[in-house]
mmCIF file of C-alpha atoms and ligand atoms in Angstrom:
data_model
loop_
_atom_site.group_PDB
_atom_site.id
_atom_site.type_symbol
_atom_site.label_atom_id
_atom_site.label_comp_id
_atom_site.label_asym_id
_atom_site.label_seq_id
_atom_site.Cartn_x
_atom_site.Cartn_y
_atom_site.Cartn_z
ATOM 1 C CA UNK K 7 -63.973 -66.010 -6.069
ATOM 2 C CA UNK K 8 -60.657 -66.542 -4.995
ATOM 3 C CA UNK K 9 -57.057 -66.553 -6.516
ATOM 4 C CA UNK K 10 -54.615 -69.469 -5.677
ATOM 5 C CA UNK K 11 -52.919 -67.353 -3.125
ATOM 6 C CA UNK K 12 -51.926 -68.438 0.305
ATOM 7 C CA UNK K 13 -53.824 -66.332 2.746
ATOM 8 C CA UNK K 14 -52.004 -64.087 5.223
ATOM 9 C CA UNK K 15 -53.217 -66.211 8.251
ATOM 10 C CA UNK K 16 -51.639 -69.312 6.775
ATOM 11 C CA UNK K 17 -48.576 -67.567 6.192
ATOM 12 C CA UNK K 18 -48.487 -66.084 9.825
ATOM 13 C CA UNK K 19 -49.170 -69.693 10.977
ATOM 14 C CA UNK K 20 -46.168 -70.913 9.100
ATOM 15 C CA UNK K 21 -48.101 -73.134 6.943
ATOM 16 C CA UNK K 22 -45.925 -72.111 3.935
ATOM 17 C CA UNK K 23 -43.147 -74.023 5.333
ATOM 18 C CA UNK K 24 -41.088 -76.936 4.051
ATOM 19 C CA UNK K 25 -42.240 -80.139 5.158
ATOM 20 C CA UNK K 26 -39.048 -81.320 6.864
ATOM 21 C CA UNK K 27 -39.641 -78.606 9.398
ATOM 22 C CA UNK K 28 -42.971 -80.207 10.283
ATOM 23 C CA UNK K 29 -41.135 -83.456 10.867
ATOM 24 C CA UNK K 30 -38.377 -81.622 12.774
ATOM 25 C CA UNK K 31 -40.852 -79.938 15.230
ATOM 26 C CA UNK K 32 -42.413 -83.077 15.822
ATOM 27 C CA UNK K 33 -39.113 -85.111 16.562
ATOM 28 C CA UNK K 34 -37.814 -82.527 18.741
ATOM 29 C CA UNK K 35 -40.947 -82.156 20.707
ATOM 30 C CA UNK K 36 -41.382 -85.823 21.002
ATOM 31 C CA UNK K 37 -37.618 -86.054 22.510
ATOM 32 C CA UNK K 38 -38.067 -82.700 24.529
ATOM 33 C CA UNK K 39 -35.244 -81.022 22.671
ATOM 34 C CA UNK K 40 -35.382 -77.344 22.041
ATOM 35 C CA UNK K 41 -32.225 -75.552 22.484
ATOM 36 C CA UNK K 42 -31.675 -71.824 22.853
ATOM 37 C CA UNK K 43 -29.992 -70.665 19.746
ATOM 38 C CA UNK K 44 -28.791 -67.880 17.467
ATOM 39 C CA UNK K 45 -29.631 -68.095 13.797
ATOM 40 C CA UNK K 46 -28.137 -65.901 11.194
ATOM 41 C CA UNK K 47 -29.043 -65.105 7.621
ATOM 42 C CA UNK K 48 -26.146 -65.113 5.075
ATOM 43 C CA UNK K 49 -25.362 -65.325 1.489
ATOM 44 C CA UNK K 50 -22.272 -65.619 -0.592
ATOM 45 C CA UNK K 51 -23.247 -62.538 -2.729
ATOM 46 C CA UNK K 52 -23.562 -58.750 -2.307
ATOM 47 C CA UNK K 53 -26.735 -56.986 -2.429
ATOM 48 C CA UNK K 54 -29.360 -54.575 -1.000
ATOM 49 C CA UNK K 55 -31.312 -55.704 1.747
ATOM 50 C CA UNK K 56 -35.238 -55.795 1.409
ATOM 51 C CA UNK K 57 -38.072 -57.616 2.812
ATOM 52 C CA UNK K 58 -37.597 -56.828 6.345
ATOM 53 C CA UNK K 59 -40.967 -55.248 6.720
ATOM 54 C CA UNK K 60 -42.852 -58.447 5.977
ATOM 55 C CA UNK K 61 -40.308 -60.430 8.273
ATOM 56 C CA UNK K 62 -41.228 -58.184 11.130
ATOM 57 C CA UNK K 63 -45.057 -58.944 10.463
ATOM 58 C CA UNK K 64 -44.356 -62.532 10.159
ATOM 59 C CA UNK K 65 -42.219 -62.876 13.321
ATOM 60 C CA UNK K 66 -44.139 -60.513 15.538
ATOM 61 C CA UNK K 67 -45.456 -62.400 18.656
ATOM 62 C CA UNK K 68 -43.036 -65.198 18.630
ATOM 63 C CA UNK K 69 -40.858 -65.289 21.953
ATOM 64 C CA UNK K 70 -37.693 -64.293 19.786
ATOM 65 C CA UNK K 71 -35.373 -61.255 19.588
ATOM 66 C CA UNK K 72 -34.421 -60.188 16.068
ATOM 67 C CA UNK K 73 -31.501 -58.030 15.029
ATOM 68 C CA UNK K 74 -31.098 -56.853 11.255
ATOM 69 C CA UNK K 75 -29.617 -54.417 9.000
ATOM 70 C CA UNK K 76 -31.871 -51.632 7.903
ATOM 71 C CA UNK K 77 -33.566 -52.161 4.476
ATOM 72 C CA UNK K 78 -31.672 -50.548 1.841
ATOM 73 C CA UNK K 79 -28.476 -51.435 3.431
ATOM 74 C CA UNK K 80 -25.834 -52.909 1.140
ATOM 75 C CA UNK K 81 -24.644 -56.177 2.436
ATOM 76 C CA UNK K 82 -21.415 -58.240 1.181
ATOM 77 C CA UNK K 83 -20.641 -61.703 1.071
ATOM 78 C CA UNK K 84 -21.069 -63.696 4.126
ATOM 79 C CA UNK K 85 -22.197 -60.698 6.373
ATOM 80 C CA UNK K 86 -25.173 -61.792 8.528
ATOM 81 C CA UNK K 87 -28.123 -59.411 7.396
ATOM 82 C CA UNK K 88 -30.242 -60.657 10.162
ATOM 83 C CA UNK K 89 -30.131 -62.894 13.180
ATOM 84 C CA UNK K 90 -32.908 -64.482 15.500
ATOM 85 C CA UNK K 91 -32.096 -65.549 19.127
ATOM 86 C CA UNK K 92 -34.570 -67.690 20.774
ATOM 87 C CA UNK K 93 -35.663 -71.368 21.482
ATOM 88 C CA UNK K 94 -35.459 -73.290 18.200
ATOM 89 C CA UNK K 95 -38.801 -74.957 18.184
ATOM 90 C CA UNK K 96 -40.416 -71.347 18.797
ATOM 91 C CA UNK K 97 -39.353 -70.215 15.049
ATOM 92 C CA UNK K 98 -38.241 -73.543 13.175
ATOM 93 C CA UNK K 99 -41.092 -73.553 10.740
ATOM 94 C CA UNK K 100 -40.683 -69.945 9.954
ATOM 95 C CA UNK K 101 -37.488 -70.345 8.026
ATOM 96 C CA UNK K 102 -39.045 -70.753 4.756
ATOM 97 C CA UNK K 103 -41.521 -67.780 4.683
ATOM 98 C CA UNK K 104 -38.951 -65.583 6.246
ATOM 99 C CA UNK K 105 -36.133 -66.494 3.760
ATOM 100 C CA UNK K 106 -38.829 -66.169 0.946
ATOM 101 C CA UNK K 107 -39.655 -62.579 2.062
ATOM 102 C CA UNK K 108 -35.873 -61.595 2.077
ATOM 103 C CA UNK K 109 -34.692 -63.519 -1.026
ATOM 104 C CA UNK K 110 -37.531 -62.119 -3.303
ATOM 105 C CA UNK K 111 -37.461 -58.474 -2.139
ATOM 106 C CA UNK K 112 -33.773 -58.334 -1.921
ATOM 107 C CA UNK K 113 -33.260 -59.787 -5.399
ATOM 108 C CA UNK K 114 -35.643 -57.088 -6.863
ATOM 109 C CA UNK K 115 -33.943 -54.268 -4.902
ATOM 110 C CA UNK K 116 -30.562 -55.422 -5.910
ATOM 111 C CA UNK K 117 -31.284 -55.290 -9.617
ATOM 112 C CA UNK K 118 -33.030 -51.930 -9.280
ATOM 113 C CA UNK K 119 -29.858 -50.662 -7.604
ATOM 114 C CA UNK K 120 -27.692 -51.942 -10.380
ATOM 115 C CA UNK K 121 -29.810 -50.443 -12.949
ATOM 116 C CA UNK K 122 -30.005 -47.035 -11.324
ATOM 117 C CA UNK K 123 -26.238 -47.057 -10.718
ATOM 118 C CA UNK K 124 -25.583 -47.888 -14.297
ATOM 119 C CA UNK K 125 -28.033 -45.160 -15.351
ATOM 120 C CA UNK K 126 -26.505 -42.237 -13.420
ATOM 121 C CA UNK K 127 -28.536 -39.238 -13.625
ATOM 122 C CA UNK K 128 -30.862 -40.923 -16.146
ATOM 123 C CA UNK K 129 -34.326 -42.243 -14.934
ATOM 124 C CA UNK K 130 -35.094 -45.719 -14.408
ATOM 125 C CA UNK K 131 -38.653 -46.781 -14.252
ATOM 126 C CA UNK K 132 -39.862 -50.113 -13.017
ATOM 127 C CA UNK K 133 -42.120 -51.505 -15.982
ATOM 128 C CA UNK K 134 -42.088 -55.073 -15.109
ATOM 129 C CA UNK K 135 -44.636 -56.328 -12.633
ATOM 130 C CA UNK K 136 -46.486 -58.166 -15.613
ATOM 131 C CA UNK K 137 -43.673 -60.555 -15.322
ATOM 132 C CA UNK K 138 -44.845 -61.713 -11.701
ATOM 133 C CA UNK K 139 -47.770 -62.923 -9.694
ATOM 134 C CA UNK K 140 -49.995 -59.968 -9.319
ATOM 135 C CA UNK K 141 -50.445 -60.677 -5.643
ATOM 136 C CA UNK K 142 -46.906 -59.497 -5.345
ATOM 137 C CA UNK K 143 -47.114 -56.350 -7.272
ATOM 138 C CA UNK K 144 -46.921 -53.930 -4.559
ATOM 139 C CA UNK K 145 -44.074 -55.929 -2.948
ATOM 140 C CA UNK K 146 -42.000 -55.919 -6.089
ATOM 141 C CA UNK K 147 -42.726 -52.255 -6.748
ATOM 142 C CA UNK K 148 -41.602 -51.420 -3.017
ATOM 143 C CA UNK K 149 -38.474 -53.225 -3.354
ATOM 144 C CA UNK K 150 -37.571 -51.682 -6.804
ATOM 145 C CA UNK K 151 -38.376 -48.179 -5.156
ATOM 146 C CA UNK K 152 -36.002 -49.038 -2.353
ATOM 147 C CA UNK K 153 -33.432 -50.216 -4.817
ATOM 148 C CA UNK K 154 -33.583 -46.743 -6.265
ATOM 149 C CA UNK K 155 -35.681 -46.584 -9.272
ATOM 150 C CA UNK K 156 -37.289 -43.107 -10.308
ATOM 151 C CA UNK K 157 -40.682 -44.529 -10.657
ATOM 152 C CA UNK K 158 -42.922 -47.522 -10.685
ATOM 153 C CA UNK K 159 -45.553 -48.422 -13.239
ATOM 154 C CA UNK K 160 -47.925 -50.642 -11.265
ATOM 155 C CA UNK K 161 -51.103 -48.776 -10.199
ATOM 156 C CA UNK K 162 -51.333 -50.581 -6.947
ATOM 157 C CA UNK K 163 -48.228 -48.782 -5.615
ATOM 158 C CA UNK K 164 -50.646 -45.876 -5.341
ATOM 159 C CA UNK K 165 -52.868 -47.674 -2.839
ATOM 160 C CA UNK K 166 -50.518 -49.844 -1.061
ATOM 161 C CA UNK K 167 -47.250 -47.745 -1.027
ATOM 162 C CA UNK K 168 -48.599 -44.363 -1.267
ATOM 163 C CA UNK K 169 -46.416 -43.228 -4.215
ATOM 164 C CA UNK K 170 -47.466 -42.192 -7.717
ATOM 165 C CA UNK K 171 -47.436 -44.864 -10.603
ATOM 166 C CA UNK K 172 -46.164 -43.724 -14.131
ATOM 167 C CA UNK K 173 -46.181 -44.918 -17.408
ATOM 168 C CA UNK K 174 -46.737 -44.024 -21.097
ATOM 169 C CA UNK K 175 -49.132 -45.685 -23.536
ATOM 170 C CA UNK K 176 -49.444 -49.216 -24.697
ATOM 171 C CA UNK K 177 -49.537 -50.348 -28.419
ATOM 172 C CA UNK K 178 -53.050 -51.341 -27.726
ATOM 173 C CA UNK K 179 -54.238 -47.814 -27.344
ATOM 174 C CA UNK K 180 -52.783 -47.097 -31.143
ATOM 175 C CA UNK K 181 -54.327 -50.351 -32.526
ATOM 176 C CA UNK K 182 -57.734 -49.711 -30.825
ATOM 177 C CA UNK K 183 -58.011 -46.415 -32.731
ATOM 178 C CA UNK K 184 -56.131 -47.644 -35.923
ATOM 179 C CA UNK K 185 -54.471 -44.608 -36.306
ATOM 180 C CA UNK K 186 -51.150 -43.512 -34.423
ATOM 181 C CA UNK K 187 -52.195 -39.618 -34.644
ATOM 182 C CA UNK K 188 -55.820 -40.341 -33.421
ATOM 183 C CA UNK K 189 -54.574 -42.199 -30.432
ATOM 184 C CA UNK K 190 -51.856 -39.624 -29.655
ATOM 185 C CA UNK K 191 -54.358 -36.794 -29.983
ATOM 186 C CA UNK K 192 -56.831 -38.486 -27.766
ATOM 187 C CA UNK K 193 -54.327 -39.160 -25.310
ATOM 188 C CA UNK K 194 -53.421 -35.751 -25.282
ATOM 189 C CA UNK K 195 -56.972 -34.515 -24.868
ATOM 190 C CA UNK K 196 -58.208 -36.850 -22.092
ATOM 191 C CA UNK K 197 -55.344 -37.651 -19.607
ATOM 192 C CA UNK K 198 -54.721 -35.553 -16.621
ATOM 193 C CA UNK K 199 -52.680 -32.401 -17.255
ATOM 194 C CA UNK K 200 -49.740 -33.570 -14.980
ATOM 195 C CA UNK K 201 -49.256 -36.715 -17.007
ATOM 196 C CA UNK K 202 -46.121 -36.574 -19.313
ATOM 197 C CA UNK K 203 -47.028 -36.782 -22.963
ATOM 198 C CA UNK K 204 -44.826 -39.575 -24.043
ATOM 199 C CA UNK K 205 -45.921 -40.899 -27.341
ATOM 200 C CA UNK K 206 -45.160 -44.576 -28.405
ATOM 201 C CA UNK K 207 -43.662 -44.328 -31.754
ATOM 202 C CA UNK K 208 -42.909 -47.937 -32.900
ATOM 203 C CA UNK K 209 -46.352 -49.404 -33.737
ATOM 204 C CA UNK K 210 -46.758 -49.507 -37.542
ATOM 205 C CA UNK K 211 -43.962 -47.280 -39.160
ATOM 206 C CA UNK K 212 -40.311 -47.164 -37.896
ATOM 207 C CA UNK K 213 -39.484 -44.969 -35.023
ATOM 208 C CA UNK K 214 -38.109 -42.243 -37.089
ATOM 209 C CA UNK K 215 -41.247 -41.887 -39.407
ATOM 210 C CA UNK K 216 -43.608 -41.949 -36.270
ATOM 211 C CA UNK K 217 -41.495 -39.599 -34.308
ATOM 212 C CA UNK K 218 -41.677 -37.015 -37.294
ATOM 213 C CA UNK K 219 -45.368 -37.360 -37.248
ATOM 214 C CA UNK K 220 -45.515 -36.681 -33.665
ATOM 215 C CA UNK K 221 -43.494 -33.317 -33.847
ATOM 216 C CA UNK K 222 -45.509 -32.306 -36.930
ATOM 217 C CA UNK K 223 -48.840 -32.960 -35.498
ATOM 218 C CA UNK K 224 -48.631 -32.641 -31.675
ATOM 219 C CA UNK K 225 -48.245 -29.454 -29.567
ATOM 220 C CA UNK K 226 -47.483 -30.667 -26.027
ATOM 221 C CA UNK K 227 -44.627 -33.425 -26.406
ATOM 222 C CA UNK K 228 -42.669 -34.454 -23.424
ATOM 223 C CA UNK K 229 -41.154 -37.586 -24.973
ATOM 224 C CA UNK K 230 -41.134 -40.497 -27.466
ATOM 225 C CA UNK K 231 -40.990 -44.159 -26.484
ATOM 226 C CA UNK K 232 -39.248 -46.813 -28.463
ATOM 227 C CA UNK K 233 -40.403 -50.254 -27.502
ATOM 228 C CA UNK K 234 -38.554 -51.523 -30.556
ATOM 229 C CA UNK K 235 -39.282 -55.452 -30.913
ATOM 230 C CA UNK K 236 -35.991 -57.407 -31.114
ATOM 231 C CA UNK K 237 -37.225 -58.608 -34.751
ATOM 232 C CA UNK K 238 -36.679 -54.938 -35.740
ATOM 233 C CA UNK K 239 -33.980 -53.768 -33.342
ATOM 234 C CA UNK K 240 -30.832 -54.358 -35.320
ATOM 235 C CA UNK K 241 -28.504 -51.353 -34.282
ATOM 236 C CA UNK K 242 -30.820 -49.796 -31.647
ATOM 237 C CA UNK K 243 -28.199 -47.094 -31.109
ATOM 238 C CA UNK K 244 -28.460 -45.860 -34.614
ATOM 239 C CA UNK K 245 -32.311 -45.928 -34.737
ATOM 240 C CA UNK K 246 -32.146 -43.789 -31.369
ATOM 241 C CA UNK K 247 -29.607 -41.419 -33.126
ATOM 242 C CA UNK K 248 -31.668 -41.019 -36.089
ATOM 243 C CA UNK K 249 -34.711 -40.144 -34.023
ATOM 244 C CA UNK K 250 -32.703 -37.414 -32.117
ATOM 245 C CA UNK K 251 -31.582 -36.054 -35.247
ATOM 246 C CA UNK K 252 -35.101 -35.845 -36.650
ATOM 247 C CA UNK K 253 -36.233 -34.235 -33.617
ATOM 248 C CA UNK K 254 -33.473 -31.859 -33.318
ATOM 249 C CA UNK K 255 -33.514 -30.368 -36.993
ATOM 250 C CA UNK K 256 -37.181 -29.691 -36.167
ATOM 251 C CA UNK K 257 -36.054 -27.879 -33.156
ATOM 252 C CA UNK K 258 -37.585 -30.286 -30.567
ATOM 253 C CA UNK K 259 -34.171 -31.504 -29.192
ATOM 254 C CA UNK K 260 -36.111 -31.148 -25.766
ATOM 255 C CA UNK K 261 -38.228 -34.143 -26.627
ATOM 256 C CA UNK K 262 -37.144 -36.874 -24.033
ATOM 257 C CA UNK K 263 -36.134 -40.347 -25.471
ATOM 258 C CA UNK K 264 -37.789 -43.310 -23.545
ATOM 259 C CA UNK K 265 -36.844 -46.888 -24.436
ATOM 260 C CA UNK K 266 -38.138 -50.105 -23.093
ATOM 261 C CA UNK K 267 -38.349 -53.885 -24.050
ATOM 262 C CA UNK K 268 -35.864 -56.596 -22.575
ATOM 263 C CA UNK K 269 -33.377 -54.017 -21.356
ATOM 264 C CA UNK K 270 -30.060 -54.969 -19.590
ATOM 265 C CA UNK K 271 -27.549 -53.405 -17.644
ATOM 266 C CA UNK K 272 -25.396 -53.293 -20.832
ATOM 267 C CA UNK K 273 -28.293 -51.561 -22.738
ATOM 268 C CA UNK K 274 -28.159 -48.980 -20.130
ATOM 269 C CA UNK K 275 -24.440 -48.429 -19.852
ATOM 270 C CA UNK K 276 -24.312 -48.361 -23.858
ATOM 271 C CA UNK K 277 -27.388 -46.003 -24.514
ATOM 272 C CA UNK K 278 -27.577 -43.658 -21.381
ATOM 273 C CA UNK K 279 -25.580 -40.812 -23.445
ATOM 274 C CA UNK K 280 -28.818 -40.864 -25.839
ATOM 275 C CA UNK K 281 -31.653 -42.077 -23.605
ATOM 276 C CA UNK K 282 -33.428 -39.974 -21.004
ATOM 277 C CA UNK K 283 -35.510 -42.637 -19.386
ATOM 278 C CA UNK K 284 -35.367 -46.548 -19.385
ATOM 279 C CA UNK K 285 -38.497 -48.582 -18.778
ATOM 280 C CA UNK K 286 -36.870 -51.801 -17.229
ATOM 281 C CA UNK K 287 -39.183 -54.666 -16.996
ATOM 282 C CA UNK K 288 -38.040 -58.381 -16.558
ATOM 283 C CA UNK K 289 -34.702 -57.491 -15.325
ATOM 284 C CA UNK K 290 -35.803 -55.741 -12.201
ATOM 285 C CA UNK K 291 -39.310 -57.417 -11.547
ATOM 286 C CA UNK K 292 -38.004 -60.865 -12.748
ATOM 287 C CA UNK K 293 -34.758 -60.501 -10.776
ATOM 288 C CA UNK K 294 -32.996 -63.721 -9.420
ATOM 289 C CA UNK K 295 -33.747 -64.107 -5.744
ATOM 290 C CA UNK K 296 -30.796 -63.524 -3.598
ATOM 291 C CA UNK K 297 -29.880 -67.007 -2.152
ATOM 292 C CA UNK K 298 -29.937 -66.215 1.631
ATOM 293 C CA UNK K 299 -29.771 -69.182 4.018
ATOM 294 C CA UNK K 300 -30.590 -69.358 7.731
ATOM 295 C CA UNK K 301 -28.110 -71.267 9.875
ATOM 296 C CA UNK K 302 -27.689 -71.861 13.668
ATOM 297 C CA UNK K 303 -24.339 -70.398 14.620
ATOM 298 C CA UNK K 304 -24.824 -70.557 18.449
ATOM 299 C CA UNK K 305 -26.554 -73.096 20.633
ATOM 300 C CA UNK K 306 -26.608 -72.721 24.360
ATOM 301 C CA UNK K 307 -23.907 -70.021 24.049
ATOM 302 C CA UNK K 308 -21.484 -72.342 22.260
ATOM 303 C CA UNK K 309 -20.387 -71.724 18.509
ATOM 304 C CA UNK K 310 -21.826 -74.568 16.423
ATOM 305 C CA UNK K 311 -21.771 -73.396 12.855
ATOM 306 C CA UNK K 312 -21.885 -76.137 10.022
ATOM 307 C CA UNK K 313 -19.210 -76.538 7.561
ATOM 308 C CA UNK K 314 -19.164 -73.472 5.144
ATOM 309 C CA UNK K 315 -20.544 -71.068 7.964
ATOM 310 C CA UNK K 316 -19.014 -69.041 10.508
ATOM 311 C CA UNK K 317 -19.609 -69.649 14.244
ATOM 312 C CA UNK K 318 -20.893 -67.090 16.789
ATOM 313 C CA UNK K 319 -23.372 -64.122 16.881
ATOM 314 C CA UNK K 320 -21.971 -61.250 14.751
ATOM 315 C CA UNK K 321 -22.070 -57.435 14.178
ATOM 316 C CA UNK K 322 -21.023 -55.927 11.001
ATOM 317 C CA UNK K 323 -19.170 -52.728 11.422
ATOM 318 C CA UNK K 324 -18.983 -50.348 8.391
ATOM 319 C CA UNK K 325 -16.568 -47.559 7.584
ATOM 320 C CA UNK K 326 -19.022 -45.202 5.834
ATOM 321 C CA UNK K 327 -16.358 -43.270 3.974
ATOM 322 C CA UNK K 328 -14.972 -46.318 2.239
ATOM 323 C CA UNK K 329 -17.918 -48.753 2.549
ATOM 324 C CA UNK K 330 -15.409 -51.164 4.090
ATOM 325 C CA UNK K 331 -16.941 -53.601 6.355
ATOM 326 C CA UNK K 332 -15.460 -55.700 9.266
ATOM 327 C CA UNK K 333 -17.151 -58.709 10.917
ATOM 328 C CA UNK K 334 -16.679 -59.258 14.767
ATOM 329 C CA UNK K 335 -18.340 -61.509 17.295
ATOM 330 C CA UNK K 336 -21.544 -59.438 18.487
ATOM 331 C CA UNK K 337 -19.987 -58.952 22.148
ATOM 332 C CA UNK K 338 -16.626 -58.162 21.119
ATOM 333 C CA UNK K 339 -14.800 -54.795 21.185
ATOM 334 C CA UNK K 340 -16.325 -52.606 18.553
ATOM 335 C CA UNK K 341 -13.632 -51.346 15.965
ATOM 336 C CA UNK K 342 -13.030 -47.452 16.130
ATOM 337 C CA UNK K 343 -14.269 -45.291 13.169
ATOM 338 C CA UNK K 344 -16.875 -48.032 12.103
ATOM 339 C CA UNK K 345 -20.555 -48.264 12.829
ATOM 340 C CA UNK K 346 -22.441 -51.395 13.668
ATOM 341 C CA UNK K 347 -25.062 -52.236 11.066
ATOM 342 C CA UNK K 348 -27.206 -54.841 12.836
ATOM 343 C CA UNK K 349 -29.868 -53.526 15.294
ATOM 344 C CA UNK K 350 -32.771 -54.794 17.157
ATOM 345 C CA UNK K 351 -36.064 -54.690 15.321
ATOM 346 C CA UNK K 352 -38.002 -57.399 17.619
ATOM 347 C CA UNK K 353 -37.450 -57.885 21.405
ATOM 348 C CA UNK K 354 -39.254 -60.761 22.724
ATOM 349 C CA UNK K 355 -41.723 -60.763 20.043
ATOM 350 C CA UNK K 356 -42.496 -57.000 20.098
ATOM 351 C CA UNK K 357 -41.461 -54.897 17.104
ATOM 352 C CA UNK K 358 -39.631 -52.125 18.506
ATOM 353 C CA UNK K 359 -38.526 -50.438 15.078
ATOM 354 C CA UNK K 360 -40.803 -50.467 11.958
ATOM 355 C CA UNK K 361 -39.049 -50.752 8.595
ATOM 356 C CA UNK K 362 -39.930 -47.610 6.521
ATOM 357 C CA UNK K 363 -39.661 -47.682 2.817
ATOM 358 C CA UNK K 364 -38.556 -44.007 2.187
ATOM 359 C CA UNK K 365 -35.747 -44.347 4.865
ATOM 360 C CA UNK K 366 -34.480 -47.530 3.131
ATOM 361 C CA UNK K 367 -34.583 -45.885 -0.455
ATOM 362 C CA UNK K 368 -32.584 -42.882 1.230
ATOM 363 C CA UNK K 369 -30.049 -45.420 2.599
ATOM 364 C CA UNK K 370 -29.546 -47.242 -0.716
ATOM 365 C CA UNK K 371 -29.295 -43.872 -2.708
ATOM 366 C CA UNK K 372 -26.826 -42.722 -0.168
ATOM 367 C CA UNK K 373 -24.611 -45.903 -0.732
ATOM 368 C CA UNK K 374 -24.998 -45.494 -4.316
ATOM 369 C CA UNK K 375 -23.518 -41.997 -4.090
ATOM 370 C CA UNK K 376 -20.504 -43.230 -2.136
ATOM 371 C CA UNK K 377 -19.833 -46.158 -4.687
ATOM 372 C CA UNK K 378 -20.009 -43.489 -7.324
ATOM 373 C CA UNK K 379 -17.365 -41.190 -5.345
ATOM 374 C CA UNK K 380 -15.275 -44.187 -4.541
ATOM 375 C CA UNK K 381 -15.229 -44.934 -8.358
ATOM 376 C CA UNK K 382 -16.292 -48.399 -7.667
ATOM 377 C CA UNK K 383 -19.360 -48.694 -10.044
ATOM 378 C CA UNK K 384 -17.653 -51.478 -12.104
ATOM 379 C CA UNK K 385 -17.390 -53.664 -8.990
ATOM 380 C CA UNK K 386 -20.941 -53.375 -8.106
ATOM 381 C CA UNK K 387 -22.345 -53.961 -11.825
ATOM 382 C CA UNK K 388 -20.773 -57.448 -11.743
HETATM 383 C C1 LIG H 405 -43.688 -53.958 -22.932
HETATM 384 C C2 LIG H 405 -44.124 -53.237 -22.105
HETATM 385 C C3 LIG H 405 -43.503 -53.304 -20.753
HETATM 386 C C4 LIG H 405 -42.000 -53.405 -21.041
HETATM 387 C C5 LIG H 405 -41.967 -53.788 -22.512
HETATM 388 C C6 LIG H 405 -41.560 -54.847 -20.314
HETATM 389 O O1 LIG H 405 -43.814 -53.940 -24.181
HETATM 390 O O2 LIG H 405 -44.046 -51.923 -22.589
HETATM 391 O O3 LIG H 405 -43.551 -52.134 -20.006
HETATM 392 O O4 LIG H 405 -40.134 -54.869 -20.182
HETATM 393 P P1 LIG H 405 -39.245 -56.072 -20.436
HETATM 394 O O5 LIG H 405 -39.491 -56.488 -21.918
HETATM 395 O O6 LIG H 405 -38.073 -55.756 -19.914
HETATM 396 O O7 LIG H 405 -39.986 -57.126 -19.423
HETATM 397 P P2 LIG H 405 -45.088 -54.571 -24.925
HETATM 398 O O8 LIG H 405 -44.850 -56.272 -24.478
HETATM 399 O O9 LIG H 405 -44.746 -54.217 -26.354
HETATM 400 O O10 LIG H 405 -46.132 -53.942 -24.154
HETATM 401 P P3 LIG H 405 -46.968 -52.670 -24.656
HETATM 402 O O11 LIG H 405 -47.475 -52.912 -25.744
HETATM 403 O O12 LIG H 405 -48.110 -52.608 -23.471
HETATM 404 O O13 LIG H 405 -45.898 -51.481 -24.551
#
């Protein structure tokens, strides 16, 4: 039994490359052309850098040096997030998988970052791995976690990432019992003590009615989840206000409000005064990839960038108080009061620094705090 998933050995051999790199290799070999180059990865967007862990595994063993920003690092338009130094033929075909690892993971991390930036101190849970190929579930949850979500729902995160997975209950549980009450009580009886008792309250009756049923029949209540379908959503805010009112007049203003289903940044901004936890699916797990490109910017020490790109091996220097960046040629005099962001991760094919998920998340959350302190939230939510 095997799924249609490219196996790791083939990815490592560069089989998942674009065909034109196969021709390129053949032509350059045939004509004995193999220049020493510097190739850098850039995009015209901003985002949170992720996916370097897999790039290091991919490139390990190739006779190249690789410098990169650490994962979790904010990058701004046209800044190199990574560059490779080596003979072009030694890494030509790896452009496709290298970009694939970075584009996908950075896209997810960036959307997670925006969701958490919008939510402030309210919780964001990554609920959307069902929208993606299951072989990528752990990668997606890792990227979302680096971007700053407070929890992830995919169970594989426990085996592959060593972090807990969280969730509430599906409509299928309630439908299987045929009774909201029976399903809620059975859930409360059976699941581990440390699991939050968050009851789904939108299966058959409206959210207010089912929430009242919960508070009148369950003892341990941590929250209610409204996954209201778009056909019934109408004024979602008013529905949530009604639920909170009914909980409050029954002395249960402590019960958390959890919402999910097609959530956007606007929903988070508009509802975070009422909602405690946002279960965000497609927006994060189905995030558009960051459109990184890999371009040769130096050949045999000469500046050779194509139109639209800037020549030369570069460093990005950051003022950590203002998040202002400055780009300079790598070997130029560094500016004072700023720290260089790109550092060596591979030296002549040997990984000299691993890329750690928790450190990446800490960096992203540190940058999020600075954005808040600088009152630049709007700018980063565009
Ligand atoms: C979905 C399920 C996922 C959410 C919504 C995916 O609800 O709860 O966690 O979020 P998205 O819409 O932003 O991608 P249902 O499809 O109703 O699934 P369930 O009955 O299991 O809650």
